[in-house]
PDB file of C-alpha atoms in Angstrom:
ATOM      1  CA  MET F   1      48.638  79.462  95.743  1.00  0.00           C
ATOM      2  CA  ALA F   2      48.415  80.511  92.115  1.00  0.00           C
ATOM      3  CA  ARG F   3      46.022  83.243  91.059  1.00  0.00           C
ATOM      4  CA  SER F   4      43.595  82.470  88.334  1.00  0.00           C
ATOM      5  CA  LYS F   5      43.867  84.543  85.191  1.00  0.00           C
ATOM      6  CA  PHE F   6      40.122  85.314  85.526  1.00  0.00           C
ATOM      7  CA  LEU F   7      40.429  87.110  88.868  1.00  0.00           C
ATOM      8  CA  ILE F   8      40.385  90.902  88.574  1.00  0.00           C
ATOM      9  CA  ASP F   9      41.746  93.401  91.054  1.00  0.00           C
ATOM     10  CA  GLU F  10      38.697  95.166  92.592  1.00  0.00           C
ATOM     11  CA  GLU F  11      40.425  98.530  93.047  1.00  0.00           C
ATOM     12  CA  SER F  12      41.434  98.766  89.402  1.00  0.00           C
ATOM     13  CA  VAL F  13      37.856  98.044  88.310  1.00  0.00           C
ATOM     14  CA  LEU F  14      36.351 100.657  90.643  1.00  0.00           C
ATOM     15  CA  ASP F  15      38.772 103.357  89.467  1.00  0.00           C
ATOM     16  CA  GLN F  16      37.896 102.910  85.798  1.00  0.00           C
ATOM     17  CA  GLU F  17      34.934 104.674  84.191  1.00  0.00           C
ATOM     18  CA  THR F  18      32.578 102.183  82.608  1.00  0.00           C
ATOM     19  CA  PRO F  19      31.694 102.488  78.917  1.00  0.00           C
ATOM     20  CA  ILE F  20      28.012 102.646  79.869  1.00  0.00           C
ATOM     21  CA  GLU F  21      28.573 105.858  81.857  1.00  0.00           C
ATOM     22  CA  LYS F  22      30.422 107.442  78.938  1.00  0.00           C
ATOM     23  CA  THR F  23      27.600 106.547  76.570  1.00  0.00           C
ATOM     24  CA  LYS F  24      24.980 108.118  78.832  1.00  0.00           C
ATOM     25  CA  THR F  25      26.849 111.411  79.151  1.00  0.00           C
ATOM     26  CA  GLU F  26      27.624 111.606  75.450  1.00  0.00           C
ATOM     27  CA  LYS F  27      23.991 111.035  74.500  1.00  0.00           C
ATOM     28  CA  SER F  28      22.714 113.683  76.914  1.00  0.00           C
ATOM     29  CA  LYS F  29      24.761 116.424  75.216  1.00  0.00           C
ATOM     30  CA  LYS F  30      22.392 116.988  72.279  1.00  0.00           C
ATOM     31  CA  PRO F  31      22.239 120.426  70.674  1.00  0.00           C
ATOM     32  CA  ALA F  32      19.105 122.438  71.352  1.00  0.00           C
ATOM     33  CA  PRO F  33      16.641 122.574  68.453  1.00  0.00           C
ATOM     34  CA  SER F  34      16.954 125.778  66.469  1.00  0.00           C
ATOM     35  CA  LYS F  35      13.250 126.040  65.559  1.00  0.00           C
ATOM     36  CA  ALA F  36      10.368 126.322  67.988  1.00  0.00           C
ATOM     37  CA  VAL F  37       8.200 123.221  68.152  1.00  0.00           C
ATOM     38  CA  PRO F  38       4.708 123.945  66.745  1.00  0.00           C
ATOM     39  CA  GLU F  39       1.713 123.157  68.938  1.00  0.00           C
ATOM     40  CA  LYS F  40      -0.071 119.896  68.216  1.00  0.00           C
ATOM     41  CA  LYS F  41      -3.379 120.328  66.445  1.00  0.00           C
ATOM     42  CA  LYS F  42      -6.472 118.633  67.786  1.00  0.00           C
ATOM     43  CA  VAL F  43      -7.444 115.573  65.801  1.00  0.00           C
ATOM     44  CA  GLY F  44     -10.894 114.086  65.276  1.00  0.00           C
ATOM     45  CA  ARG F  45     -14.398 115.367  65.599  1.00  0.00           C
ATOM     46  CA  PRO F  46     -15.031 118.376  67.832  1.00  0.00           C
ATOM     47  CA  LYS F  47     -16.767 117.645  71.113  1.00  0.00           C
ATOM     48  CA  VAL F  48     -20.356 118.886  71.179  1.00  0.00           C
ATOM     49  CA  LYS F  49     -21.518 117.360  74.451  1.00  0.00           C
ATOM     50  CA  THR F  50     -23.415 119.891  76.519  1.00  0.00           C
ATOM     51  CA  GLU F  51     -23.852 117.667  79.556  1.00  0.00           C
ATOM     52  CA  GLU F  52     -22.167 114.651  81.130  1.00  0.00           C
ATOM     53  CA  THR F  53     -22.940 111.405  79.314  1.00  0.00           C
ATOM     54  CA  LYS F  54     -22.609 107.654  79.811  1.00  0.00           C
ATOM     55  CA  THR F  55     -22.004 105.204  76.976  1.00  0.00           C
ATOM     56  CA  ILE F  56     -24.372 102.222  76.797  1.00  0.00           C
ATOM     57  CA  ASN F  57     -24.758  99.366  74.335  1.00  0.00           C
ATOM     58  CA  ILE F  58     -28.187  98.649  72.885  1.00  0.00           C
ATOM     59  CA  ALA F  59     -29.446  95.987  70.500  1.00  0.00           C
ATOM     60  CA  ILE F  60     -31.544  97.262  67.609  1.00  0.00           C
ATOM     61  CA  PRO F  61     -33.415  94.918  65.256  1.00  0.00           C
ATOM     62  CA  ILE F  62     -31.783  94.815  61.829  1.00  0.00           C
ATOM     63  CA  SER F  63     -35.160  95.549  60.232  1.00  0.00           C
ATOM     64  CA  MET F  64     -35.073  99.018  61.877  1.00  0.00           C
ATOM     65  CA  ILE F  65     -31.518 100.004  60.862  1.00  0.00           C
ATOM     66  CA  GLU F  66     -32.404 101.418  57.430  1.00  0.00           C
ATOM     67  CA  LYS F  67     -35.260 103.498  58.876  1.00  0.00           C
ATOM     68  CA  ILE F  68     -33.012 104.780  61.674  1.00  0.00           C
ATOM     69  CA  ASN F  69     -30.315 105.748  59.168  1.00  0.00           C
ATOM     70  CA  ILE F  70     -32.895 107.791  57.244  1.00  0.00           C
ATOM     71  CA  ALA F  71     -34.280 109.419  60.414  1.00  0.00           C
ATOM     72  CA  LYS F  72     -30.854 110.422  61.756  1.00  0.00           C
ATOM     73  CA  CYS F  73     -30.328 112.676  58.694  1.00  0.00           C
ATOM     74  CA  LYS F  74     -32.385 115.283  60.572  1.00  0.00           C
ATOM     75  CA  TYR F  75     -29.582 115.344  63.179  1.00  0.00           C
ATOM     76  CA  HIS F  76     -26.685 115.714  60.690  1.00  0.00           C
ATOM     77  CA  ASP F  77     -26.220 111.914  60.517  1.00  0.00           C
ATOM     78  CA  ASN F  78     -25.506 111.798  64.251  1.00  0.00           C
ATOM     79  CA  LEU F  79     -27.078 108.588  65.568  1.00  0.00           C
ATOM     80  CA  THR F  80     -26.430 109.529  69.196  1.00  0.00           C
ATOM     81  CA  GLU F  81     -28.258 112.841  68.816  1.00  0.00           C
ATOM     82  CA  TYR F  82     -31.194 111.097  67.115  1.00  0.00           C
ATOM     83  CA  ILE F  83     -31.530 108.447  69.831  1.00  0.00           C
ATOM     84  CA  ASN F  84     -31.191 111.085  72.576  1.00  0.00           C
ATOM     85  CA  ALA F  85     -33.955 113.155  70.955  1.00  0.00           C
ATOM     86  CA  VAL F  86     -36.291 110.140  70.695  1.00  0.00           C
ATOM     87  CA  VAL F  87     -35.680 109.071  74.298  1.00  0.00           C
ATOM     88  CA  ARG F  88     -36.009 112.660  75.567  1.00  0.00           C
ATOM     89  CA  ALA F  89     -39.356 113.082  73.747  1.00  0.00           C
ATOM     90  CA  ASP F  90     -40.641 109.790  75.191  1.00  0.00           C
ATOM     91  CA  LEU F  91     -39.566 110.713  78.720  1.00  0.00           C
ATOM     92  CA  ASP F  92     -41.131 114.172  78.471  1.00  0.00           C
ATOM     93  CA  ALA F  93     -44.441 112.670  77.303  1.00  0.00           C
ATOM     94  CA  ASN F  94     -44.620 109.649  79.613  1.00  0.00           C
ATOM     95  CA  MET F  95     -42.509 110.304  82.716  1.00  0.00           C
ATOM     96  CA  LYS F  96     -45.502 110.613  85.073  1.00  0.00           C
ATOM     97  CA  GLU F  97     -46.779 107.198  83.999  1.00  0.00           C
ATOM     98  CA  TYR F  98     -43.291 105.658  84.287  1.00  0.00           C
ATOM     99  CA  GLN F  99     -42.905 107.147  87.779  1.00  0.00           C
ATOM    100  CA  LYS F 100     -46.234 105.622  88.916  1.00  0.00           C
ATOM    101  CA  ILE F 101     -45.186 102.174  87.667  1.00  0.00           C
ATOM    102  CA  TYR F 102     -41.769 102.532  89.310  1.00  0.00           C
ATOM    103  CA  ASN F 103     -43.322 103.552  92.644  1.00  0.00           C
ATOM    104  CA  MET F 104     -45.732 100.564  92.581  1.00  0.00           C
ATOM    105  CA  LEU F 105     -42.873  98.124  91.941  1.00  0.00           C
ATOM    106  CA  ASN F 106     -40.578  99.515  94.637  1.00  0.00           C
TER     107      ASN F 106
END
């Protein structure tokens, strides 16, 4: 029976080091950097949250947007702070009434 020219002797293949293995070892021998890596600086606005928050989406009539943009100037143009202040003031003034309504409905 004649051997095909495409058959390879298994032992000779196992004894040889594959080019992939050589490439991996050569790449891993990188010289150490001579300079110390500087620390990464923080990017973006600083966090000013004093308590845990939850993000919600609200729909505001377009006719109110210009007035809201003027009013938020009091809070350093921070819309979130403005809306929190308005909601907090409403809750402080009306929470007893809201609680009565809630208790009647539940």
